[in-house]
Amino acid sequence: MDYFEYRSGELFAEGVPIRRIAREVGTPAYVYSLATLRRHFRVFDQAFAQLSHLVCFSMKANSNLAVLRAFVKEGGGFDIVSAGELFRALKAGAEPKKIVFSGVGKKKQEIEYALSAGILMFNVESEQELALLNEIARGAGKKAPISLRVNPDVDPKTHPYISTGMKKNKFGIDVQRSLEVYKRALSFSHLEVVGVDCHIGSQLTTIPPFVDALSRVKVFVEALRKEGACIRYLDLGGGLGIRYKDEEPPHPEEYAGALIQGLEGLDVTLILEPGRVIVGNAGILVTEVLYLKETDEKKFVVVDGGMNDLIRPALYGSYQGIRPVVERKGEMIVADVVGPICESGDFFAKDRQIPRPQPGDLLAVMSAGAYGFTMSSNYNSHPKAAEVLVDGENFDVVRARENLEDLIKGEVIPPALQ
Ligand code: LLP
């Protein structure tokens, strides 16, 4: 459930008409609902209430400081994948002891930064990373808390670009070799093996792959304890899907129920790294119709937001709902909703039935709260969109729209060219 609803034919975010936001902030603009963010976090968190657990929001899905702060206030932690994300999490007031660091390509400086911040654990993805981490920890006179990201080789049955737990994926350590690598980890003087980790993919809409992965990785908890390691955490990553169109993903309670059952008798703190399920349907992208182009073959609704703002349809061919901000009665047309970018892949929707729009109309691209702004770019030198957080009857601009000067920040014309 979210808080984007029509009232007398007009789309609202909570108590605020989207039209008002567009008038005051301009377009394109991301609009997030605080009540929805909180609700989704709480529903997810409470689903695991009977277990010792920690929800580490996967901030690659949405890393706006205000959004992160909302989760800090809910007691949440964060799953980070870069120094930049660590910086943001700390700026938002995150407790370092609630941060886990995933990712196949952690650089030396990033590891040093996370080690000095005192994060909860490093989810290590290769043997070389293990050795580097040990070296860095030795240099710092510390013991680095680690888990290994085990690649359990299960098919999450999602888009190939966002499937991560199969043998052919670059992520994690082959389940067959994991015990051996774990034993190596135990031999390092400056590492402390504290957990087991996996993440199999994103936008999963069924439970069995999660349960499968759990059964394949939980054996390591016992095996490592036998080796004398004090295993405290089992991190099952994120991946629970949402409804974009007609998907019927399991409710967090159903998901939690299945995991809780699979964990029976295992004395660990469960870590979860949800991203999309918390923020996906808590945000929309508001864009303005610039032109309606009609040819014999096709109709194109040209809007002011593009793949630079929201790349998911272009990158994955994914479906995003499109709704008129002010409902229009009358003729329906079938059109592609496209952006201003000079690429044929720049579309939000293909052959979509929508009420015939007029230039100046506002459209809402739905389910844009996850992997929307965080994947946006300045391609074609478009300043990045504004981000707005609605709270009841009020809203705040939580990231100002970029301006033209922002576009050239750090660029220099060398003396020889002056
Ligand atoms: N943990 C790890 C280690 C991850 O790699 C990811 C996502 C998550 C947690 C969070 O997964 P979620 O709960 O959001 O499914 N850009 C793509 C999604 C990429 C997901 C990458 N990893 C998209 O727009 O669909």
PDB file of N, CA, C and O in Angstrom, residues 17-89:
ATOM      1  N   PRO A  17      -1.149  17.888  -3.481  1.00  0.00           N
ATOM      2  CA  PRO A  17      -1.388  17.652  -4.908  1.00  0.00           C
ATOM      3  C   PRO A  17      -0.065  17.692  -5.688  1.00  0.00           C
ATOM      4  O   PRO A  17       0.745  18.602  -5.480  1.00  0.00           O
ATOM      5  N   ILE A  18       0.132  16.704  -6.542  1.00  0.00           N
ATOM      6  CA  ILE A  18       1.373  16.640  -7.324  1.00  0.00           C
ATOM      7  C   ILE A  18       1.525  17.907  -8.170  1.00  0.00           C
ATOM      8  O   ILE A  18       2.635  18.406  -8.388  1.00  0.00           O
ATOM      9  N   ARG A  19       0.373  18.424  -8.611  1.00  0.00           N
ATOM     10  CA  ARG A  19       0.421  19.639  -9.441  1.00  0.00           C
ATOM     11  C   ARG A  19       1.102  20.793  -8.706  1.00  0.00           C
ATOM     12  O   ARG A  19       1.829  21.580  -9.284  1.00  0.00           O
ATOM     13  N   ARG A  20       0.848  20.866  -7.407  1.00  0.00           N
ATOM     14  CA  ARG A  20       1.452  21.945  -6.623  1.00  0.00           C
ATOM     15  C   ARG A  20       2.970  21.782  -6.559  1.00  0.00           C
ATOM     16  O   ARG A  20       3.734  22.739  -6.698  1.00  0.00           O
ATOM     17  N   ILE A  21       3.409  20.556  -6.376  1.00  0.00           N
ATOM     18  CA  ILE A  21       4.856  20.307  -6.326  1.00  0.00           C
ATOM     19  C   ILE A  21       5.483  20.686  -7.666  1.00  0.00           C
ATOM     20  O   ILE A  21       6.512  21.365  -7.717  1.00  0.00           O
ATOM     21  N   ALA A  22       4.842  20.263  -8.746  1.00  0.00           N
ATOM     22  CA  ALA A  22       5.393  20.552 -10.075  1.00  0.00           C
ATOM     23  C   ALA A  22       5.461  22.062 -10.310  1.00  0.00           C
ATOM     24  O   ALA A  22       6.435  22.577 -10.875  1.00  0.00           O
ATOM     25  N   ARG A  23       4.449  22.762  -9.842  1.00  0.00           N
ATOM     26  CA  ARG A  23       4.420  24.218 -10.036  1.00  0.00           C
ATOM     27  C   ARG A  23       5.557  24.873  -9.265  1.00  0.00           C
ATOM     28  O   ARG A  23       6.255  25.744  -9.762  1.00  0.00           O
ATOM     29  N   GLU A  24       5.786  24.408  -8.052  1.00  0.00           N
ATOM     30  CA  GLU A  24       6.786  25.079  -7.205  1.00  0.00           C
ATOM     31  C   GLU A  24       8.211  24.597  -7.436  1.00  0.00           C
ATOM     32  O   GLU A  24       9.158  25.350  -7.241  1.00  0.00           O
ATOM     33  N   VAL A  25       8.360  23.343  -7.842  1.00  0.00           N
ATOM     34  CA  VAL A  25       9.699  22.758  -7.939  1.00  0.00           C
ATOM     35  C   VAL A  25      10.126  22.554  -9.387  1.00  0.00           C
ATOM     36  O   VAL A  25      11.311  22.477  -9.690  1.00  0.00           O
ATOM     37  N   GLY A  26       9.150  22.507 -10.287  1.00  0.00           N
ATOM     38  CA  GLY A  26       9.442  22.233 -11.691  1.00  0.00           C
ATOM     39  C   GLY A  26       9.503  20.739 -11.958  1.00  0.00           C
ATOM     40  O   GLY A  26       9.351  19.915 -11.045  1.00  0.00           O
ATOM     41  N   THR A  27       9.746  20.389 -13.203  1.00  0.00           N
ATOM     42  CA  THR A  27       9.838  18.982 -13.607  1.00  0.00           C
ATOM     43  C   THR A  27      11.099  18.796 -14.448  1.00  0.00           C
ATOM     44  O   THR A  27      11.605  19.773 -15.006  1.00  0.00           O
ATOM     45  N   PRO A  28      11.625  17.586 -14.564  1.00  0.00           N
ATOM     46  CA  PRO A  28      11.199  16.377 -13.857  1.00  0.00           C
ATOM     47  C   PRO A  28      11.574  16.443 -12.374  1.00  0.00           C
ATOM     48  O   PRO A  28      12.553  17.077 -12.007  1.00  0.00           O
ATOM     49  N   ALA A  29      10.756  15.794 -11.566  1.00  0.00           N
ATOM     50  CA  ALA A  29      11.034  15.760 -10.123  1.00  0.00           C
ATOM     51  C   ALA A  29      10.636  14.400  -9.560  1.00  0.00           C
ATOM     52  O   ALA A  29       9.587  13.847  -9.928  1.00  0.00           O
ATOM     53  N   TYR A  30      11.504  13.875  -8.716  1.00  0.00           N
ATOM     54  CA  TYR A  30      11.147  12.675  -7.956  1.00  0.00           C
ATOM     55  C   TYR A  30      10.370  13.112  -6.727  1.00  0.00           C
ATOM     56  O   TYR A  30      10.754  14.085  -6.057  1.00  0.00           O
ATOM     57  N   VAL A  31       9.280  12.405  -6.446  1.00  0.00           N
ATOM     58  CA  VAL A  31       8.479  12.716  -5.264  1.00  0.00           C
ATOM     59  C   VAL A  31       8.358  11.442  -4.429  1.00  0.00           C
ATOM     60  O   VAL A  31       7.902  10.406  -4.929  1.00  0.00           O
ATOM     61  N   TYR A  32       8.803  11.518  -3.184  1.00  0.00           N
ATOM     62  CA  TYR A  32       8.728  10.374  -2.272  1.00  0.00           C
ATOM     63  C   TYR A  32       7.708  10.666  -1.173  1.00  0.00           C
ATOM     64  O   TYR A  32       7.575  11.814  -0.735  1.00  0.00           O
ATOM     65  N   SER A  33       7.055   9.610  -0.719  1.00  0.00           N
ATOM     66  CA  SER A  33       6.099   9.757   0.381  1.00  0.00           C
ATOM     67  C   SER A  33       6.714   9.193   1.658  1.00  0.00           C
ATOM     68  O   SER A  33       7.030   8.003   1.736  1.00  0.00           O
ATOM     69  N   LEU A  34       6.856  10.062   2.652  1.00  0.00           N
ATOM     70  CA  LEU A  34       7.474   9.642   3.913  1.00  0.00           C
ATOM     71  C   LEU A  34       6.618   8.585   4.623  1.00  0.00           C
ATOM     72  O   LEU A  34       7.144   7.608   5.159  1.00  0.00           O
ATOM     73  N   ALA A  35       5.302   8.780   4.585  1.00  0.00           N
ATOM     74  CA  ALA A  35       4.424   7.799   5.247  1.00  0.00           C
ATOM     75  C   ALA A  35       4.607   6.419   4.610  1.00  0.00           C
ATOM     76  O   ALA A  35       4.600   5.399   5.303  1.00  0.00           O
ATOM     77  N   THR A  36       4.793   6.397   3.289  1.00  0.00           N
ATOM     78  CA  THR A  36       4.975   5.102   2.611  1.00  0.00           C
ATOM     79  C   THR A  36       6.320   4.497   2.956  1.00  0.00           C
ATOM     80  O   THR A  36       6.433   3.295   3.219  1.00  0.00           O
ATOM     81  N   LEU A  37       7.365   5.334   2.977  1.00  0.00           N
ATOM     82  CA  LEU A  37       8.699   4.832   3.340  1.00  0.00           C
ATOM     83  C   LEU A  37       8.663   4.190   4.726  1.00  0.00           C
ATOM     84  O   LEU A  37       9.156   3.081   4.933  1.00  0.00           O
ATOM     85  N   ARG A  38       8.036   4.903   5.651  1.00  0.00           N
ATOM     86  CA  ARG A  38       7.972   4.390   7.031  1.00  0.00           C
ATOM     87  C   ARG A  38       7.150   3.119   7.104  1.00  0.00           C
ATOM     88  O   ARG A  38       7.528   2.155   7.756  1.00  0.00           O
ATOM     89  N   ARG A  39       6.015   3.157   6.427  1.00  0.00           N
ATOM     90  CA  ARG A  39       5.132   2.002   6.471  1.00  0.00           C
ATOM     91  C   ARG A  39       5.847   0.766   5.927  1.00  0.00           C
ATOM     92  O   ARG A  39       5.829  -0.302   6.531  1.00  0.00           O
ATOM     93  N   HIS A  40       6.488   0.924   4.774  1.00  0.00           N
ATOM     94  CA  HIS A  40       7.165  -0.232   4.170  1.00  0.00           C
ATOM     95  C   HIS A  40       8.299  -0.741   5.056  1.00  0.00           C
ATOM     96  O   HIS A  40       8.492  -1.942   5.202  1.00  0.00           O
ATOM     97  N   PHE A  41       9.028   0.186   5.653  1.00  0.00           N
ATOM     98  CA  PHE A  41      10.118  -0.242   6.535  1.00  0.00           C
ATOM     99  C   PHE A  41       9.551  -1.024   7.717  1.00  0.00           C
ATOM    100  O   PHE A  41      10.043  -2.098   8.076  1.00  0.00           O
ATOM    101  N   ARG A  42       8.494  -0.462   8.307  1.00  0.00           N
ATOM    102  CA  ARG A  42       7.937  -1.100   9.509  1.00  0.00           C
ATOM    103  C   ARG A  42       7.336  -2.457   9.214  1.00  0.00           C
ATOM    104  O   ARG A  42       7.523  -3.410   9.978  1.00  0.00           O
ATOM    105  N   VAL A  43       6.607  -2.563   8.127  1.00  0.00           N
ATOM    106  CA  VAL A  43       5.990  -3.849   7.777  1.00  0.00           C
ATOM    107  C   VAL A  43       7.088  -4.901   7.601  1.00  0.00           C
ATOM    108  O   VAL A  43       6.990  -6.025   8.098  1.00  0.00           O
ATOM    109  N   PHE A  44       8.140  -4.507   6.923  1.00  0.00           N
ATOM    110  CA  PHE A  44       9.240  -5.454   6.669  1.00  0.00           C
ATOM    111  C   PHE A  44       9.924  -5.833   7.983  1.00  0.00           C
ATOM    112  O   PHE A  44      10.131  -7.004   8.288  1.00  0.00           O
ATOM    113  N   ASP A  45      10.246  -4.822   8.758  1.00  0.00           N
ATOM    114  CA  ASP A  45      10.961  -5.029  10.018  1.00  0.00           C
ATOM    115  C   ASP A  45      10.129  -5.885  10.979  1.00  0.00           C
ATOM    116  O   ASP A  45      10.627  -6.844  11.580  1.00  0.00           O
ATOM    117  N   GLN A  46       8.851  -5.534  11.081  1.00  0.00           N
ATOM    118  CA  GLN A  46       8.006  -6.246  12.042  1.00  0.00           C
ATOM    119  C   GLN A  46       7.746  -7.695  11.641  1.00  0.00           C
ATOM    120  O   GLN A  46       7.465  -8.543  12.480  1.00  0.00           O
ATOM    121  N   ALA A  47       7.864  -7.963  10.353  1.00  0.00           N
ATOM    122  CA  ALA A  47       7.659  -9.339   9.891  1.00  0.00           C
ATOM    123  C   ALA A  47       8.703 -10.286  10.512  1.00  0.00           C
ATOM    124  O   ALA A  47       8.476 -11.487  10.622  1.00  0.00           O
ATOM    125  N   PHE A  48       9.826  -9.710  10.917  1.00  0.00           N
ATOM    126  CA  PHE A  48      10.899 -10.536  11.501  1.00  0.00           C
ATOM    127  C   PHE A  48      10.981 -10.368  13.021  1.00  0.00           C
ATOM    128  O   PHE A  48      11.966 -10.777  13.637  1.00  0.00           O
ATOM    129  N   ALA A  49       9.950  -9.765  13.597  1.00  0.00           N
ATOM    130  CA  ALA A  49      10.011  -9.371  15.010  1.00  0.00           C
ATOM    131  C   ALA A  49      10.396 -10.513  15.948  1.00  0.00           C
ATOM    132  O   ALA A  49      11.069 -10.286  16.950  1.00  0.00           O
ATOM    133  N   GLN A  50       9.976 -11.725  15.612  1.00  0.00           N
ATOM    134  CA  GLN A  50      10.244 -12.823  16.563  1.00  0.00           C
ATOM    135  C   GLN A  50      11.700 -13.292  16.564  1.00  0.00           C
ATOM    136  O   GLN A  50      12.078 -14.120  17.393  1.00  0.00           O
ATOM    137  N   LEU A  51      12.498 -12.765  15.625  1.00  0.00           N
ATOM    138  CA  LEU A  51      13.910 -13.161  15.557  1.00  0.00           C
ATOM    139  C   LEU A  51      14.813 -12.004  15.914  1.00  0.00           C
ATOM    140  O   LEU A  51      14.455 -10.850  15.700  1.00  0.00           O
ATOM    141  N   SER A  52      16.019 -12.331  16.385  1.00  0.00           N
ATOM    142  CA  SER A  52      17.033 -11.295  16.478  1.00  0.00           C
ATOM    143  C   SER A  52      17.406 -10.958  15.032  1.00  0.00           C
ATOM    144  O   SER A  52      17.802 -11.830  14.259  1.00  0.00           O
ATOM    145  N   HIS A  53      17.219  -9.699  14.642  1.00  0.00           N
ATOM    146  CA  HIS A  53      17.468  -9.357  13.236  1.00  0.00           C
ATOM    147  C   HIS A  53      17.841  -7.891  13.085  1.00  0.00           C
ATOM    148  O   HIS A  53      17.621  -7.084  13.994  1.00  0.00           O
ATOM    149  N   LEU A  54      18.405  -7.572  11.924  1.00  0.00           N
ATOM    150  CA  LEU A  54      18.731  -6.181  11.611  1.00  0.00           C
ATOM    151  C   LEU A  54      18.406  -5.937  10.142  1.00  0.00           C
ATOM    152  O   LEU A  54      18.870  -6.667   9.266  1.00  0.00           O
ATOM    153  N   VAL A  55      17.588  -4.902   9.898  1.00  0.00           N
ATOM    154  CA  VAL A  55      17.264  -4.549   8.521  1.00  0.00           C
ATOM    155  C   VAL A  55      18.268  -3.501   8.050  1.00  0.00           C
ATOM    156  O   VAL A  55      18.286  -2.378   8.549  1.00  0.00           O
ATOM    157  N   CYS A  56      19.119  -3.905   7.113  1.00  0.00           N
ATOM    158  CA  CYS A  56      20.107  -2.989   6.545  1.00  0.00           C
ATOM    159  C   CYS A  56      19.615  -2.567   5.164  1.00  0.00           C
ATOM    160  O   CYS A  56      19.793  -3.306   4.179  1.00  0.00           O
ATOM    161  N   PHE A  57      18.985  -1.415   5.097  1.00  0.00           N
ATOM    162  CA  PHE A  57      18.425  -0.938   3.829  1.00  0.00           C
ATOM    163  C   PHE A  57      19.531  -0.849   2.766  1.00  0.00           C
ATOM    164  O   PHE A  57      20.595  -0.250   3.006  1.00  0.00           O
ATOM    165  N   SER A  58      19.268  -1.427   1.625  1.00  0.00           N
ATOM    166  CA  SER A  58      20.274  -1.436   0.559  1.00  0.00           C
ATOM    167  C   SER A  58      20.209  -0.097  -0.165  1.00  0.00           C
ATOM    168  O   SER A  58      19.329   0.148  -0.992  1.00  0.00           O
ATOM    169  N   MET A  59      21.149   0.777   0.175  1.00  0.00           N
ATOM    170  CA  MET A  59      20.988   2.170  -0.228  1.00  0.00           C
ATOM    171  C   MET A  59      21.287   2.448  -1.686  1.00  0.00           C
ATOM    172  O   MET A  59      21.077   3.559  -2.155  1.00  0.00           O
ATOM    173  N   LYS A  60      21.718   1.438  -2.434  1.00  0.00           N
ATOM    174  CA  LYS A  60      21.857   1.649  -3.869  1.00  0.00           C
ATOM    175  C   LYS A  60      20.486   1.925  -4.492  1.00  0.00           C
ATOM    176  O   LYS A  60      20.399   2.518  -5.548  1.00  0.00           O
ATOM    177  N   ALA A  61      19.430   1.458  -3.819  1.00  0.00           N
ATOM    178  CA  ALA A  61      18.087   1.671  -4.359  1.00  0.00           C
ATOM    179  C   ALA A  61      17.659   3.138  -4.244  1.00  0.00           C
ATOM    180  O   ALA A  61      16.972   3.662  -5.127  1.00  0.00           O
ATOM    181  N   ASN A  62      18.060   3.765  -3.160  1.00  0.00           N
ATOM    182  CA  ASN A  62      17.730   5.183  -2.968  1.00  0.00           C
ATOM    183  C   ASN A  62      18.637   5.724  -1.867  1.00  0.00           C
ATOM    184  O   ASN A  62      18.557   5.282  -0.723  1.00  0.00           O
ATOM    185  N   SER A  63      19.487   6.661  -2.215  1.00  0.00           N
ATOM    186  CA  SER A  63      20.474   7.090  -1.221  1.00  0.00           C
ATOM    187  C   SER A  63      20.327   8.555  -0.832  1.00  0.00           C
ATOM    188  O   SER A  63      21.258   9.152  -0.297  1.00  0.00           O
ATOM    189  N   ASN A  64      19.151   9.122  -1.087  1.00  0.00           N
ATOM    190  CA  ASN A  64      18.935  10.499  -0.644  1.00  0.00           C
ATOM    191  C   ASN A  64      19.050  10.582   0.882  1.00  0.00           C
ATOM    192  O   ASN A  64      18.505   9.747   1.603  1.00  0.00           O
ATOM    193  N   LEU A  65      19.747  11.612   1.363  1.00  0.00           N
ATOM    194  CA  LEU A  65      20.005  11.723   2.805  1.00  0.00           C
ATOM    195  C   LEU A  65      18.738  11.727   3.646  1.00  0.00           C
ATOM    196  O   LEU A  65      18.699  11.138   4.732  1.00  0.00           O
ATOM    197  N   ALA A  66      17.707  12.396   3.149  1.00  0.00           N
ATOM    198  CA  ALA A  66      16.464  12.476   3.929  1.00  0.00           C
ATOM    199  C   ALA A  66      15.805  11.099   4.026  1.00  0.00           C
ATOM    200  O   ALA A  66      15.270  10.721   5.076  1.00  0.00           O
ATOM    201  N   VAL A  67      15.861  10.360   2.936  1.00  0.00           N
ATOM    202  CA  VAL A  67      15.289   9.006   2.934  1.00  0.00           C
ATOM    203  C   VAL A  67      16.076   8.128   3.913  1.00  0.00           C
ATOM    204  O   VAL A  67      15.502   7.395   4.727  1.00  0.00           O
ATOM    205  N   LEU A  68      17.392   8.247   3.860  1.00  0.00           N
ATOM    206  CA  LEU A  68      18.225   7.454   4.776  1.00  0.00           C
ATOM    207  C   LEU A  68      17.934   7.826   6.222  1.00  0.00           C
ATOM    208  O   LEU A  68      17.838   6.965   7.101  1.00  0.00           O
ATOM    209  N   ARG A  69      17.778   9.135   6.460  1.00  0.00           N
ATOM    210  CA  ARG A  69      17.519   9.567   7.833  1.00  0.00           C
ATOM    211  C   ARG A  69      16.219   8.970   8.364  1.00  0.00           C
ATOM    212  O   ARG A  69      16.118   8.590   9.530  1.00  0.00           O
ATOM    213  N   ALA A  70      15.231   8.875   7.473  1.00  0.00           N
ATOM    214  CA  ALA A  70      13.943   8.291   7.900  1.00  0.00           C
ATOM    215  C   ALA A  70      14.186   6.869   8.415  1.00  0.00           C
ATOM    216  O   ALA A  70      13.607   6.464   9.427  1.00  0.00           O
ATOM    217  N   PHE A  71      15.063   6.121   7.748  1.00  0.00           N
ATOM    218  CA  PHE A  71      15.314   4.739   8.178  1.00  0.00           C
ATOM    219  C   PHE A  71      16.200   4.684   9.423  1.00  0.00           C
ATOM    220  O   PHE A  71      16.050   3.783  10.256  1.00  0.00           O
ATOM    221  N   VAL A  72      17.114   5.639   9.549  1.00  0.00           N
ATOM    222  CA  VAL A  72      17.921   5.717  10.781  1.00  0.00           C
ATOM    223  C   VAL A  72      16.965   5.855  11.967  1.00  0.00           C
ATOM    224  O   VAL A  72      17.096   5.181  12.987  1.00  0.00           O
ATOM    225  N   LYS A  73      15.954   6.719  11.786  1.00  0.00           N
ATOM    226  CA  LYS A  73      15.002   6.959  12.879  1.00  0.00           C
ATOM    227  C   LYS A  73      14.142   5.746  13.188  1.00  0.00           C
ATOM    228  O   LYS A  73      13.573   5.647  14.263  1.00  0.00           O
ATOM    229  N   GLU A  74      14.037   4.847  12.211  1.00  0.00           N
ATOM    230  CA  GLU A  74      13.287   3.604  12.434  1.00  0.00           C
ATOM    231  C   GLU A  74      14.181   2.526  13.057  1.00  0.00           C
ATOM    232  O   GLU A  74      13.756   1.390  13.227  1.00  0.00           O
ATOM    233  N   GLY A  75      15.455   2.869  13.272  1.00  0.00           N
ATOM    234  CA  GLY A  75      16.371   1.891  13.857  1.00  0.00           C
ATOM    235  C   GLY A  75      17.094   1.043  12.816  1.00  0.00           C
ATOM    236  O   GLY A  75      17.747   0.057  13.152  1.00  0.00           O
ATOM    237  N   GLY A  76      16.952   1.413  11.559  1.00  0.00           N
ATOM    238  CA  GLY A  76      17.543   0.616  10.488  1.00  0.00           C
ATOM    239  C   GLY A  76      19.033   0.821  10.318  1.00  0.00           C
ATOM    240  O   GLY A  76      19.604   1.825  10.742  1.00  0.00           O
ATOM    241  N   GLY A  77      19.655  -0.165   9.683  1.00  0.00           N
ATOM    242  CA  GLY A  77      21.051  -0.063   9.277  1.00  0.00           C
ATOM    243  C   GLY A  77      21.110   0.017   7.764  1.00  0.00           C
ATOM    244  O   GLY A  77      20.079   0.178   7.103  1.00  0.00           O
ATOM    245  N   PHE A  78      22.328  -0.104   7.216  1.00  0.00           N
ATOM    246  CA  PHE A  78      22.487   0.039   5.767  1.00  0.00           C
ATOM    247  C   PHE A  78      23.418  -0.997   5.179  1.00  0.00           C
ATOM    248  O   PHE A  78      24.409  -1.396   5.795  1.00  0.00           O
ATOM    249  N   ASP A  79      23.076  -1.387   3.964  1.00  0.00           N
ATOM    250  CA  ASP A  79      23.957  -2.204   3.128  1.00  0.00           C
ATOM    251  C   ASP A  79      24.598  -1.232   2.152  1.00  0.00           C
ATOM    252  O   ASP A  79      23.890  -0.563   1.390  1.00  0.00           O
ATOM    253  N   ILE A  80      25.924  -1.138   2.209  1.00  0.00           N
ATOM    254  CA  ILE A  80      26.636  -0.192   1.351  1.00  0.00           C
ATOM    255  C   ILE A  80      27.537  -0.945   0.371  1.00  0.00           C
ATOM    256  O   ILE A  80      27.891  -2.099   0.612  1.00  0.00           O
ATOM    257  N   VAL A  81      27.887  -0.263  -0.722  1.00  0.00           N
ATOM    258  CA  VAL A  81      28.794  -0.887  -1.697  1.00  0.00           C
ATOM    259  C   VAL A  81      29.922   0.036  -2.142  1.00  0.00           C
ATOM    260  O   VAL A  81      30.618  -0.262  -3.107  1.00  0.00           O
ATOM    261  N   SER A  82      30.088   1.157  -1.451  1.00  0.00           N
ATOM    262  CA  SER A  82      31.165   2.069  -1.860  1.00  0.00           C
ATOM    263  C   SER A  82      31.459   3.047  -0.725  1.00  0.00           C
ATOM    264  O   SER A  82      30.661   3.186   0.215  1.00  0.00           O
ATOM    265  N   ALA A  83      32.596   3.733  -0.869  1.00  0.00           N
ATOM    266  CA  ALA A  83      32.930   4.778   0.103  1.00  0.00           C
ATOM    267  C   ALA A  83      31.873   5.881   0.049  1.00  0.00           C
ATOM    268  O   ALA A  83      31.493   6.458   1.067  1.00  0.00           O
ATOM    269  N   GLY A  84      31.388   6.153  -1.141  1.00  0.00           N
ATOM    270  CA  GLY A  84      30.365   7.186  -1.296  1.00  0.00           C
ATOM    271  C   GLY A  84      29.110   6.848  -0.510  1.00  0.00           C
ATOM    272  O   GLY A  84      28.516   7.706   0.147  1.00  0.00           O
ATOM    273  N   GLU A  85      28.711   5.588  -0.568  1.00  0.00           N
ATOM    274  CA  GLU A  85      27.517   5.198   0.186  1.00  0.00           C
ATOM    275  C   GLU A  85      27.789   5.232   1.690  1.00  0.00           C
ATOM    276  O   GLU A  85      26.910   5.608   2.471  1.00  0.00           O
ATOM    277  N   LEU A  86      29.002   4.878   2.096  1.00  0.00           N
ATOM    278  CA  LEU A  86      29.337   4.958   3.523  1.00  0.00           C
ATOM    279  C   LEU A  86      29.270   6.412   3.993  1.00  0.00           C
ATOM    280  O   LEU A  86      28.698   6.728   5.049  1.00  0.00           O
ATOM    281  N   PHE A  87      29.827   7.297   3.184  1.00  0.00           N
ATOM    282  CA  PHE A  87      29.816   8.728   3.501  1.00  0.00           C
ATOM    283  C   PHE A  87      28.382   9.231   3.672  1.00  0.00           C
ATOM    284  O   PHE A  87      28.037   9.890   4.655  1.00  0.00           O
ATOM    285  N   ARG A  88      27.537   8.861   2.729  1.00  0.00           N
ATOM    286  CA  ARG A  88      26.132   9.268   2.811  1.00  0.00           C
ATOM    287  C   ARG A  88      25.455   8.705   4.072  1.00  0.00           C
ATOM    288  O   ARG A  88      24.733   9.417   4.774  1.00  0.00           O
ATOM    289  N   ALA A  89      25.700   7.413   4.328  1.00  0.00           N
ATOM    290  CA  ALA A  89      25.057   6.775   5.486  1.00  0.00           C
ATOM    291  C   ALA A  89      25.470   7.487   6.775  1.00  0.00           C
ATOM    292  O   ALA A  89      24.630   7.789   7.629  1.00  0.00           O
TER     293      ALA A  89
END
